[in-house]
Amino acid sequence: MVKNADPLAALRIETPPATLREMALERMRNAIIRGLFEPGSRLIERTLCEQLGVSRSVIREVIRHLEAEGLVEMLAKQGPIVARLEWDDARQIYEIRAALEATAVADCARVADEKVKAELRKSLSELDRTSQQNSPLGILDATTSFYRTIFHAGGHTIAWDIVSRLNSRISRLRVMTLSTPNRTTSGPNQIREIFARIEKNEPEAAAAACRAHVKAAAEIAESIIGADGT
Amino acid sequence: MVKNADPLAALRIETPPATLREMALERMRNAIIRGLFEPGSRLIERTLCEQLGVSRSVIREVIRHLEAEGLVEMLAKQGPIVARLEWDDARQIYEIRAALEATAVADCARVADEKVKAELRKSLSELDRTSQQNSPLGILDATTSFYRTIFHAGGHTIAWDIVSRLNSRISRLRVMTLSTPNRTTSGPNQIREIFARIEKNEPEAAAAACRAHVKAAAEIAESIIGADGT
DNA sequence: GCTCGTATGTTGGTATACCATCGGACAGAA
DNA sequence: TTCTGTCCGATGGTATACCAACATACGAGC
């Protein structure tokens, strides 16, 4: 009975996470988030089969998953389309984000040790790099990594799942928001402010900075979406 | 071009929402929420096929959906099982609920008109009836309907989706919580308190009452789960 | 010319077939 | 008795086949 002795744990052969379905899910989700498909455009199952090189069973199961995530809508008698985003939905999403992120940031500021702060600094430098390159997608990734650290530091794994999912629904909006001229500098500055408060372990101030950040993003988003109606 | 003239809207033939998949999804979700399957128990696809009278394709797509909802977990090389619930997850869920429900309740208290209040009263009387019958499932339904009204009144449809989904993940816990001896009376009393504040349009007080309600539920849940480790 | 009916192709819904892998039972050897 | 090798049933992963419903195009009839 030498089972699961800790020193032997390293021997474990990790199961390849490679079912076709999981790979296809990853690809599809990314494709939608990255904006490869227009919102409202139809997702023809057989076409996707060819594009991804898998069978319809796989595609259909992936679509079910994305449907539950809110990235795909089903039109009765017509099939799946890339989910459209009403401004009212986006507004709600920003509100929920503000609530959850502020809580997470505050908790993070309470417990953050040097290790967490170091990780956050790393994300920040990545943020600097990508924002100098004016790369919205890069900024998005860096911001995501910043917040992921914050949520996990405070033990808010479920809230992080929710926020991630909400973010993927407004990803297009976020990219447009980030492409706004002065946003390229103001966004990172606000995030730096959040970090500064976390660094000093000031929960309330950090949460306030976080709310301000989300609010600013929401306002830019509204001006964009109000203008073009997408 | 007489399309969509309002008076004619009633003529529209509603699409029967009846694809096998949707029906199966509903049944399966309910079965899990109602506790017909033990958490951790395996969901054998072919068995479910027979039980529901549909093919594996349908079952598998439903499982994909439930997986994304967090009601089902996939074990590599073993297949789907009913999701288990760690106390830490439940704790997080109660936290998130407290945040979202308090916000919704406050907003509802701001905008609630007589119509909303009447609806809430209806749910309350249903709550009375079911709690006198000592019917946990009935109490759950009435509570759900109470909160649904609140969330929709304040326009928080997305938050409602999230809360519903979270609640389904802790449904077993909720039922156990409601079965706690004094909970049968204390729960409804707290909800009545929330309503009283909404009725008087006192947002802050309503939110506070709501937080107290969720907190109490969480504490009972912790005592239960701490005791039996389920 | 306009309208309606019909044919056809596209598409999603559903069922089934095939395969690799895993787990346990069983048997044989040390 | 215990360990080990093998077999077989169970199970999920994947692919394919079939069907009904819808959309479009086209043609007949007014």
PDB file of C-alpha atoms in Angstrom, chain B:
ATOM      1  CA  MET B   1     -45.656  45.642 -44.919  1.00  0.00           C
ATOM      2  CA  VAL B   2     -48.051  45.003 -42.089  1.00  0.00           C
ATOM      3  CA  LYS B   3     -45.369  43.174 -40.240  1.00  0.00           C
ATOM      4  CA  ASN B   4     -45.218  43.271 -36.485  1.00  0.00           C
ATOM      5  CA  ALA B   5     -48.164  45.544 -35.986  1.00  0.00           C
ATOM      6  CA  ASP B   6     -48.757  45.229 -32.285  1.00  0.00           C
ATOM      7  CA  PRO B   7     -52.432  44.256 -32.413  1.00  0.00           C
ATOM      8  CA  LEU B   8     -51.486  41.281 -34.516  1.00  0.00           C
ATOM      9  CA  ALA B   9     -48.770  40.077 -32.211  1.00  0.00           C
ATOM     10  CA  ALA B  10     -51.242  37.765 -30.520  1.00  0.00           C
ATOM     11  CA  LEU B  11     -51.603  35.840 -33.738  1.00  0.00           C
ATOM     12  CA  ARG B  12     -48.051  34.685 -33.655  1.00  0.00           C
ATOM     13  CA  ILE B  13     -47.759  30.941 -33.332  1.00  0.00           C
ATOM     14  CA  GLU B  14     -45.290  30.329 -30.603  1.00  0.00           C
ATOM     15  CA  THR B  15     -42.687  27.847 -31.562  1.00  0.00           C
ATOM     16  CA  PRO B  16     -43.154  24.731 -29.506  1.00  0.00           C
ATOM     17  CA  PRO B  17     -40.145  24.826 -27.213  1.00  0.00           C
ATOM     18  CA  ALA B  18     -40.034  21.134 -27.645  1.00  0.00           C
ATOM     19  CA  THR B  19     -36.790  19.804 -28.810  1.00  0.00           C
ATOM     20  CA  LEU B  20     -35.895  16.600 -27.066  1.00  0.00           C
ATOM     21  CA  ARG B  21     -32.729  18.212 -25.869  1.00  0.00           C
ATOM     22  CA  GLU B  22     -34.484  21.077 -24.100  1.00  0.00           C
ATOM     23  CA  MET B  23     -36.916  18.740 -22.406  1.00  0.00           C
ATOM     24  CA  ALA B  24     -34.144  16.421 -21.381  1.00  0.00           C
ATOM     25  CA  LEU B  25     -32.110  19.356 -20.096  1.00  0.00           C
ATOM     26  CA  GLU B  26     -34.987  20.527 -17.978  1.00  0.00           C
ATOM     27  CA  ARG B  27     -35.609  17.094 -16.538  1.00  0.00           C
ATOM     28  CA  MET B  28     -31.992  16.401 -15.807  1.00  0.00           C
ATOM     29  CA  ARG B  29     -31.406  19.764 -14.209  1.00  0.00           C
ATOM     30  CA  ASN B  30     -34.446  19.374 -12.032  1.00  0.00           C
ATOM     31  CA  ALA B  31     -33.496  15.857 -11.106  1.00  0.00           C
ATOM     32  CA  ILE B  32     -30.102  17.038  -9.940  1.00  0.00           C
ATOM     33  CA  ILE B  33     -31.440  20.088  -8.133  1.00  0.00           C
ATOM     34  CA  ARG B  34     -34.166  18.083  -6.461  1.00  0.00           C
ATOM     35  CA  GLY B  35     -31.523  15.680  -5.285  1.00  0.00           C
ATOM     36  CA  LEU B  36     -32.580  12.603  -7.233  1.00  0.00           C
ATOM     37  CA  PHE B  37     -28.921  11.899  -7.887  1.00  0.00           C
ATOM     38  CA  GLU B  38     -26.340  11.804  -5.151  1.00  0.00           C
ATOM     39  CA  PRO B  39     -23.489  14.251  -5.596  1.00  0.00           C
ATOM     40  CA  GLY B  40     -20.521  12.360  -6.917  1.00  0.00           C
ATOM     41  CA  SER B  41     -22.635   9.599  -8.384  1.00  0.00           C
ATOM     42  CA  ARG B  42     -21.831   8.698 -11.933  1.00  0.00           C
ATOM     43  CA  LEU B  43     -24.117   9.616 -14.769  1.00  0.00           C
ATOM     44  CA  ILE B  44     -23.915   6.673 -17.115  1.00  0.00           C
ATOM     45  CA  GLU B  45     -24.871   7.916 -20.531  1.00  0.00           C
ATOM     46  CA  ARG B  46     -26.521   4.775 -21.823  1.00  0.00           C
ATOM     47  CA  THR B  47     -28.476   4.383 -18.613  1.00  0.00           C
ATOM     48  CA  LEU B  48     -29.767   7.923 -18.878  1.00  0.00           C
ATOM     49  CA  CYS B  49     -30.730   7.191 -22.477  1.00  0.00           C
ATOM     50  CA  GLU B  50     -33.050   4.471 -21.303  1.00  0.00           C
ATOM     51  CA  GLN B  51     -34.380   6.447 -18.368  1.00  0.00           C
ATOM     52  CA  LEU B  52     -35.224   9.474 -20.502  1.00  0.00           C
ATOM     53  CA  GLY B  53     -36.015   7.576 -23.652  1.00  0.00           C
ATOM     54  CA  VAL B  54     -33.648   9.541 -25.889  1.00  0.00           C
ATOM     55  CA  SER B  55     -30.442   8.813 -27.691  1.00  0.00           C
ATOM     56  CA  ARG B  56     -26.939   9.352 -26.488  1.00  0.00           C
ATOM     57  CA  SER B  57     -26.442  12.416 -28.657  1.00  0.00           C
ATOM     58  CA  VAL B  58     -29.146  14.193 -26.737  1.00  0.00           C
ATOM     59  CA  ILE B  59     -27.858  13.071 -23.375  1.00  0.00           C
ATOM     60  CA  ARG B  60     -24.335  14.080 -24.179  1.00  0.00           C
ATOM     61  CA  GLU B  61     -25.344  17.557 -25.307  1.00  0.00           C
ATOM     62  CA  VAL B  62     -27.398  17.987 -22.167  1.00  0.00           C
ATOM     63  CA  ILE B  63     -24.446  16.918 -20.074  1.00  0.00           C
ATOM     64  CA  ARG B  64     -22.282  19.476 -21.842  1.00  0.00           C
ATOM     65  CA  HIS B  65     -24.775  22.145 -20.889  1.00  0.00           C
ATOM     66  CA  LEU B  66     -24.993  21.034 -17.276  1.00  0.00           C
ATOM     67  CA  GLU B  67     -21.242  20.832 -17.136  1.00  0.00           C
ATOM     68  CA  ALA B  68     -20.974  24.471 -18.159  1.00  0.00           C
ATOM     69  CA  GLU B  69     -23.561  25.302 -15.500  1.00  0.00           C
ATOM     70  CA  GLY B  70     -21.421  23.624 -12.880  1.00  0.00           C
ATOM     71  CA  LEU B  71     -23.984  20.970 -12.021  1.00  0.00           C
ATOM     72  CA  VAL B  72     -21.982  18.170 -13.569  1.00  0.00           C
ATOM     73  CA  GLU B  73     -18.285  17.434 -13.450  1.00  0.00           C
ATOM     74  CA  MET B  74     -16.317  15.420 -15.938  1.00  0.00           C
ATOM     75  CA  LEU B  75     -13.798  12.937 -14.635  1.00  0.00           C
ATOM     76  CA  ALA B  76     -11.166  12.165 -17.216  1.00  0.00           C
ATOM     77  CA  LYS B  77     -11.457   8.645 -18.519  1.00  0.00           C
ATOM     78  CA  GLN B  78     -14.489   8.039 -16.372  1.00  0.00           C
ATOM     79  CA  GLY B  79     -17.202  10.320 -17.590  1.00  0.00           C
ATOM     80  CA  PRO B  80     -19.690  12.645 -15.975  1.00  0.00           C
ATOM     81  CA  ILE B  81     -20.635  12.714 -12.313  1.00  0.00           C
ATOM     82  CA  VAL B  82     -22.999  14.925 -10.372  1.00  0.00           C
ATOM     83  CA  ALA B  83     -20.909  17.829  -9.137  1.00  0.00           C
ATOM     84  CA  ARG B  84     -19.712  17.633  -5.592  1.00  0.00           C
ATOM     85  CA  LEU B  85     -19.784  20.711  -3.450  1.00  0.00           C
ATOM     86  CA  GLU B  86     -16.885  21.682  -1.222  1.00  0.00           C
ATOM     87  CA  TRP B  87     -17.769  23.901   1.663  1.00  0.00           C
ATOM     88  CA  ASP B  88     -15.335  26.498   0.390  1.00  0.00           C
ATOM     89  CA  ASP B  89     -17.270  26.687  -2.853  1.00  0.00           C
ATOM     90  CA  ALA B  90     -20.522  27.012  -0.977  1.00  0.00           C
ATOM     91  CA  ARG B  91     -19.047  29.753   1.154  1.00  0.00           C
ATOM     92  CA  GLN B  92     -18.013  31.680  -1.920  1.00  0.00           C
ATOM     93  CA  ILE B  93     -21.415  31.193  -3.441  1.00  0.00           C
ATOM     94  CA  TYR B  94     -23.145  32.610  -0.381  1.00  0.00           C
ATOM     95  CA  GLU B  95     -20.773  35.574  -0.486  1.00  0.00           C
ATOM     96  CA  ILE B  96     -21.507  36.311  -4.108  1.00  0.00           C
ATOM     97  CA  ARG B  97     -25.199  35.885  -3.506  1.00  0.00           C
ATOM     98  CA  ALA B  98     -25.061  38.314  -0.633  1.00  0.00           C
ATOM     99  CA  ALA B  99     -23.427  40.912  -2.860  1.00  0.00           C
ATOM    100  CA  LEU B 100     -25.710  40.475  -5.850  1.00  0.00           C
ATOM    101  CA  GLU B 101     -28.926  40.036  -3.914  1.00  0.00           C
ATOM    102  CA  ALA B 102     -28.267  43.002  -1.692  1.00  0.00           C
ATOM    103  CA  THR B 103     -27.681  45.189  -4.727  1.00  0.00           C
ATOM    104  CA  ALA B 104     -30.803  43.910  -6.413  1.00  0.00           C
ATOM    105  CA  VAL B 105     -32.909  44.343  -3.315  1.00  0.00           C
ATOM    106  CA  ALA B 106     -31.698  47.906  -2.869  1.00  0.00           C
ATOM    107  CA  ASP B 107     -32.468  48.791  -6.471  1.00  0.00           C
ATOM    108  CA  CYS B 108     -35.830  47.130  -6.172  1.00  0.00           C
ATOM    109  CA  ALA B 109     -36.620  49.162  -3.087  1.00  0.00           C
ATOM    110  CA  ARG B 110     -35.795  52.278  -5.091  1.00  0.00           C
ATOM    111  CA  VAL B 111     -38.085  51.592  -7.981  1.00  0.00           C
ATOM    112  CA  ALA B 112     -40.752  49.269  -6.581  1.00  0.00           C
ATOM    113  CA  ASP B 113     -44.255  50.363  -7.456  1.00  0.00           C
ATOM    114  CA  GLU B 114     -47.545  48.916  -6.332  1.00  0.00           C
ATOM    115  CA  LYS B 115     -47.492  46.250  -9.007  1.00  0.00           C
ATOM    116  CA  VAL B 116     -44.156  44.886  -7.903  1.00  0.00           C
ATOM    117  CA  LYS B 117     -45.196  44.995  -4.289  1.00  0.00           C
ATOM    118  CA  ALA B 118     -48.335  43.080  -5.092  1.00  0.00           C
ATOM    119  CA  GLU B 119     -46.316  40.387  -6.796  1.00  0.00           C
ATOM    120  CA  LEU B 120     -43.980  40.177  -3.842  1.00  0.00           C
ATOM    121  CA  ARG B 121     -46.947  39.859  -1.518  1.00  0.00           C
ATOM    122  CA  LYS B 122     -48.159  36.968  -3.569  1.00  0.00           C
ATOM    123  CA  SER B 123     -44.848  35.154  -3.233  1.00  0.00           C
ATOM    124  CA  LEU B 124     -44.911  35.883   0.475  1.00  0.00           C
ATOM    125  CA  SER B 125     -48.287  34.336   0.970  1.00  0.00           C
ATOM    126  CA  GLU B 126     -47.115  31.322  -0.980  1.00  0.00           C
ATOM    127  CA  LEU B 127     -44.152  31.249   1.349  1.00  0.00           C
ATOM    128  CA  ASP B 128     -46.479  31.280   4.337  1.00  0.00           C
ATOM    129  CA  ARG B 129     -48.517  28.455   2.971  1.00  0.00           C
ATOM    130  CA  THR B 130     -45.554  26.225   2.171  1.00  0.00           C
ATOM    131  CA  SER B 131     -43.740  26.931   5.395  1.00  0.00           C
ATOM    132  CA  GLN B 132     -46.811  26.019   7.397  1.00  0.00           C
ATOM    133  CA  GLN B 133     -46.906  22.764   5.497  1.00  0.00           C
ATOM    134  CA  ASN B 134     -43.240  22.346   6.357  1.00  0.00           C
ATOM    135  CA  SER B 135     -42.448  21.739   2.715  1.00  0.00           C
ATOM    136  CA  PRO B 136     -38.815  22.656   2.023  1.00  0.00           C
ATOM    137  CA  LEU B 137     -39.140  22.314  -1.727  1.00  0.00           C
ATOM    138  CA  GLY B 138     -42.191  24.544  -1.694  1.00  0.00           C
ATOM    139  CA  ILE B 139     -40.414  27.141   0.423  1.00  0.00           C
ATOM    140  CA  LEU B 140     -37.553  27.055  -2.037  1.00  0.00           C
ATOM    141  CA  ASP B 141     -39.881  27.712  -4.939  1.00  0.00           C
ATOM    142  CA  ALA B 142     -41.619  30.554  -3.168  1.00  0.00           C
ATOM    143  CA  THR B 143     -38.336  32.138  -2.174  1.00  0.00           C
ATOM    144  CA  THR B 144     -37.107  31.809  -5.721  1.00  0.00           C
ATOM    145  CA  SER B 145     -40.183  33.499  -7.035  1.00  0.00           C
ATOM    146  CA  PHE B 146     -39.799  36.287  -4.457  1.00  0.00           C
ATOM    147  CA  TYR B 147     -36.250  37.010  -5.533  1.00  0.00           C
ATOM    148  CA  ARG B 148     -37.019  36.662  -9.203  1.00  0.00           C
ATOM    149  CA  THR B 149     -39.501  39.466  -8.888  1.00  0.00           C
ATOM    150  CA  ILE B 150     -36.941  41.587  -7.078  1.00  0.00           C
ATOM    151  CA  PHE B 151     -34.202  41.058  -9.623  1.00  0.00           C
ATOM    152  CA  HIS B 152     -36.468  41.681 -12.582  1.00  0.00           C
ATOM    153  CA  ALA B 153     -38.004  44.755 -11.037  1.00  0.00           C
ATOM    154  CA  GLY B 154     -34.568  46.316 -10.821  1.00  0.00           C
ATOM    155  CA  GLY B 155     -33.613  45.176 -14.298  1.00  0.00           C
ATOM    156  CA  HIS B 156     -30.946  42.804 -13.049  1.00  0.00           C
ATOM    157  CA  THR B 157     -31.671  39.982 -15.434  1.00  0.00           C
ATOM    158  CA  ILE B 158     -28.100  38.857 -15.831  1.00  0.00           C
ATOM    159  CA  ALA B 159     -27.428  38.919 -12.119  1.00  0.00           C
ATOM    160  CA  TRP B 160     -30.562  36.822 -11.753  1.00  0.00           C
ATOM    161  CA  ASP B 161     -29.203  34.260 -14.178  1.00  0.00           C
ATOM    162  CA  ILE B 162     -26.018  34.092 -12.206  1.00  0.00           C
ATOM    163  CA  VAL B 163     -27.772  33.786  -8.875  1.00  0.00           C
ATOM    164  CA  SER B 164     -30.100  31.114 -10.193  1.00  0.00           C
ATOM    165  CA  ARG B 165     -27.198  29.122 -11.444  1.00  0.00           C
ATOM    166  CA  LEU B 166     -25.320  29.485  -8.195  1.00  0.00           C
ATOM    167  CA  ASN B 167     -28.393  28.479  -6.259  1.00  0.00           C
ATOM    168  CA  SER B 168     -28.822  25.336  -8.262  1.00  0.00           C
ATOM    169  CA  ARG B 169     -25.308  24.366  -7.286  1.00  0.00           C
ATOM    170  CA  ILE B 170     -26.138  24.657  -3.602  1.00  0.00           C
ATOM    171  CA  SER B 171     -29.700  23.434  -3.889  1.00  0.00           C
ATOM    172  CA  ARG B 172     -29.070  20.394  -1.752  1.00  0.00           C
ATOM    173  CA  LEU B 173     -27.567  22.581   0.904  1.00  0.00           C
ATOM    174  CA  ARG B 174     -30.486  24.962   0.705  1.00  0.00           C
ATOM    175  CA  VAL B 175     -32.994  22.206   1.214  1.00  0.00           C
ATOM    176  CA  MET B 176     -31.077  20.930   4.212  1.00  0.00           C
ATOM    177  CA  THR B 177     -30.846  24.457   5.535  1.00  0.00           C
ATOM    178  CA  LEU B 178     -34.572  24.895   5.207  1.00  0.00           C
ATOM    179  CA  SER B 179     -35.203  21.637   6.986  1.00  0.00           C
ATOM    180  CA  THR B 180     -33.412  22.923  10.047  1.00  0.00           C
ATOM    181  CA  PRO B 181     -35.981  23.101  12.867  1.00  0.00           C
ATOM    182  CA  ASN B 182     -36.187  26.813  13.578  1.00  0.00           C
ATOM    183  CA  ARG B 183     -35.280  27.786  10.034  1.00  0.00           C
ATOM    184  CA  THR B 184     -38.792  27.092   8.931  1.00  0.00           C
ATOM    185  CA  THR B 185     -39.898  30.169  10.795  1.00  0.00           C
ATOM    186  CA  SER B 186     -36.770  32.336  10.905  1.00  0.00           C
ATOM    187  CA  GLY B 187     -36.234  32.222   7.141  1.00  0.00           C
ATOM    188  CA  PRO B 188     -39.672  33.499   6.206  1.00  0.00           C
ATOM    189  CA  ASN B 189     -39.431  36.136   8.901  1.00  0.00           C
ATOM    190  CA  GLN B 190     -36.231  37.497   7.443  1.00  0.00           C
ATOM    191  CA  ILE B 191     -37.750  37.552   4.004  1.00  0.00           C
ATOM    192  CA  ARG B 192     -40.738  39.393   5.356  1.00  0.00           C
ATOM    193  CA  GLU B 193     -38.337  41.911   6.833  1.00  0.00           C
ATOM    194  CA  ILE B 194     -36.791  42.420   3.397  1.00  0.00           C
ATOM    195  CA  PHE B 195     -40.207  42.948   1.932  1.00  0.00           C
ATOM    196  CA  ALA B 196     -41.193  45.374   4.657  1.00  0.00           C
ATOM    197  CA  ARG B 197     -38.223  47.555   3.760  1.00  0.00           C
ATOM    198  CA  ILE B 198     -38.928  47.337   0.063  1.00  0.00           C
ATOM    199  CA  GLU B 199     -42.522  48.238   0.745  1.00  0.00           C
ATOM    200  CA  LYS B 200     -41.358  51.383   2.492  1.00  0.00           C
ATOM    201  CA  ASN B 201     -38.853  51.999  -0.300  1.00  0.00           C
ATOM    202  CA  GLU B 202     -35.865  51.963   2.008  1.00  0.00           C
ATOM    203  CA  PRO B 203     -32.997  50.717  -0.141  1.00  0.00           C
ATOM    204  CA  GLU B 204     -30.235  50.623   2.461  1.00  0.00           C
ATOM    205  CA  ALA B 205     -32.307  48.922   5.110  1.00  0.00           C
ATOM    206  CA  ALA B 206     -33.629  46.417   2.591  1.00  0.00           C
ATOM    207  CA  ALA B 207     -30.117  45.566   1.453  1.00  0.00           C
ATOM    208  CA  ALA B 208     -28.994  45.148   5.045  1.00  0.00           C
ATOM    209  CA  ALA B 209     -31.891  42.816   5.767  1.00  0.00           C
ATOM    210  CA  CYS B 210     -31.016  40.849   2.682  1.00  0.00           C
ATOM    211  CA  ARG B 211     -27.388  40.499   3.683  1.00  0.00           C
ATOM    212  CA  ALA B 212     -28.482  39.338   7.096  1.00  0.00           C
ATOM    213  CA  HIS B 213     -30.752  36.764   5.524  1.00  0.00           C
ATOM    214  CA  VAL B 214     -28.051  35.311   3.316  1.00  0.00           C
ATOM    215  CA  LYS B 215     -25.562  35.393   6.138  1.00  0.00           C
ATOM    216  CA  ALA B 216     -27.913  33.463   8.380  1.00  0.00           C
ATOM    217  CA  ALA B 217     -28.485  30.897   5.676  1.00  0.00           C
ATOM    218  CA  ALA B 218     -24.761  30.548   5.124  1.00  0.00           C
ATOM    219  CA  GLU B 219     -24.152  30.009   8.805  1.00  0.00           C
ATOM    220  CA  ILE B 220     -26.744  27.296   9.069  1.00  0.00           C
ATOM    221  CA  ALA B 221     -25.323  25.728   5.945  1.00  0.00           C
ATOM    222  CA  GLU B 222     -21.863  25.768   7.433  1.00  0.00           C
ATOM    223  CA  SER B 223     -23.008  24.125  10.606  1.00  0.00           C
ATOM    224  CA  ILE B 224     -24.718  21.418   8.605  1.00  0.00           C
ATOM    225  CA  ILE B 225     -21.925  20.791   6.185  1.00  0.00           C
ATOM    226  CA  GLY B 226     -19.321  21.016   8.899  1.00  0.00           C
ATOM    227  CA  ALA B 227     -21.153  18.305  10.796  1.00  0.00           C
ATOM    228  CA  ASP B 228     -21.696  15.790   8.049  1.00  0.00           C
ATOM    229  CA  GLY B 229     -19.002  16.691   5.539  1.00  0.00           C
ATOM    230  CA  THR B 230     -21.204  16.101   2.509  1.00  0.00           C
TER     231      THR B 230
END
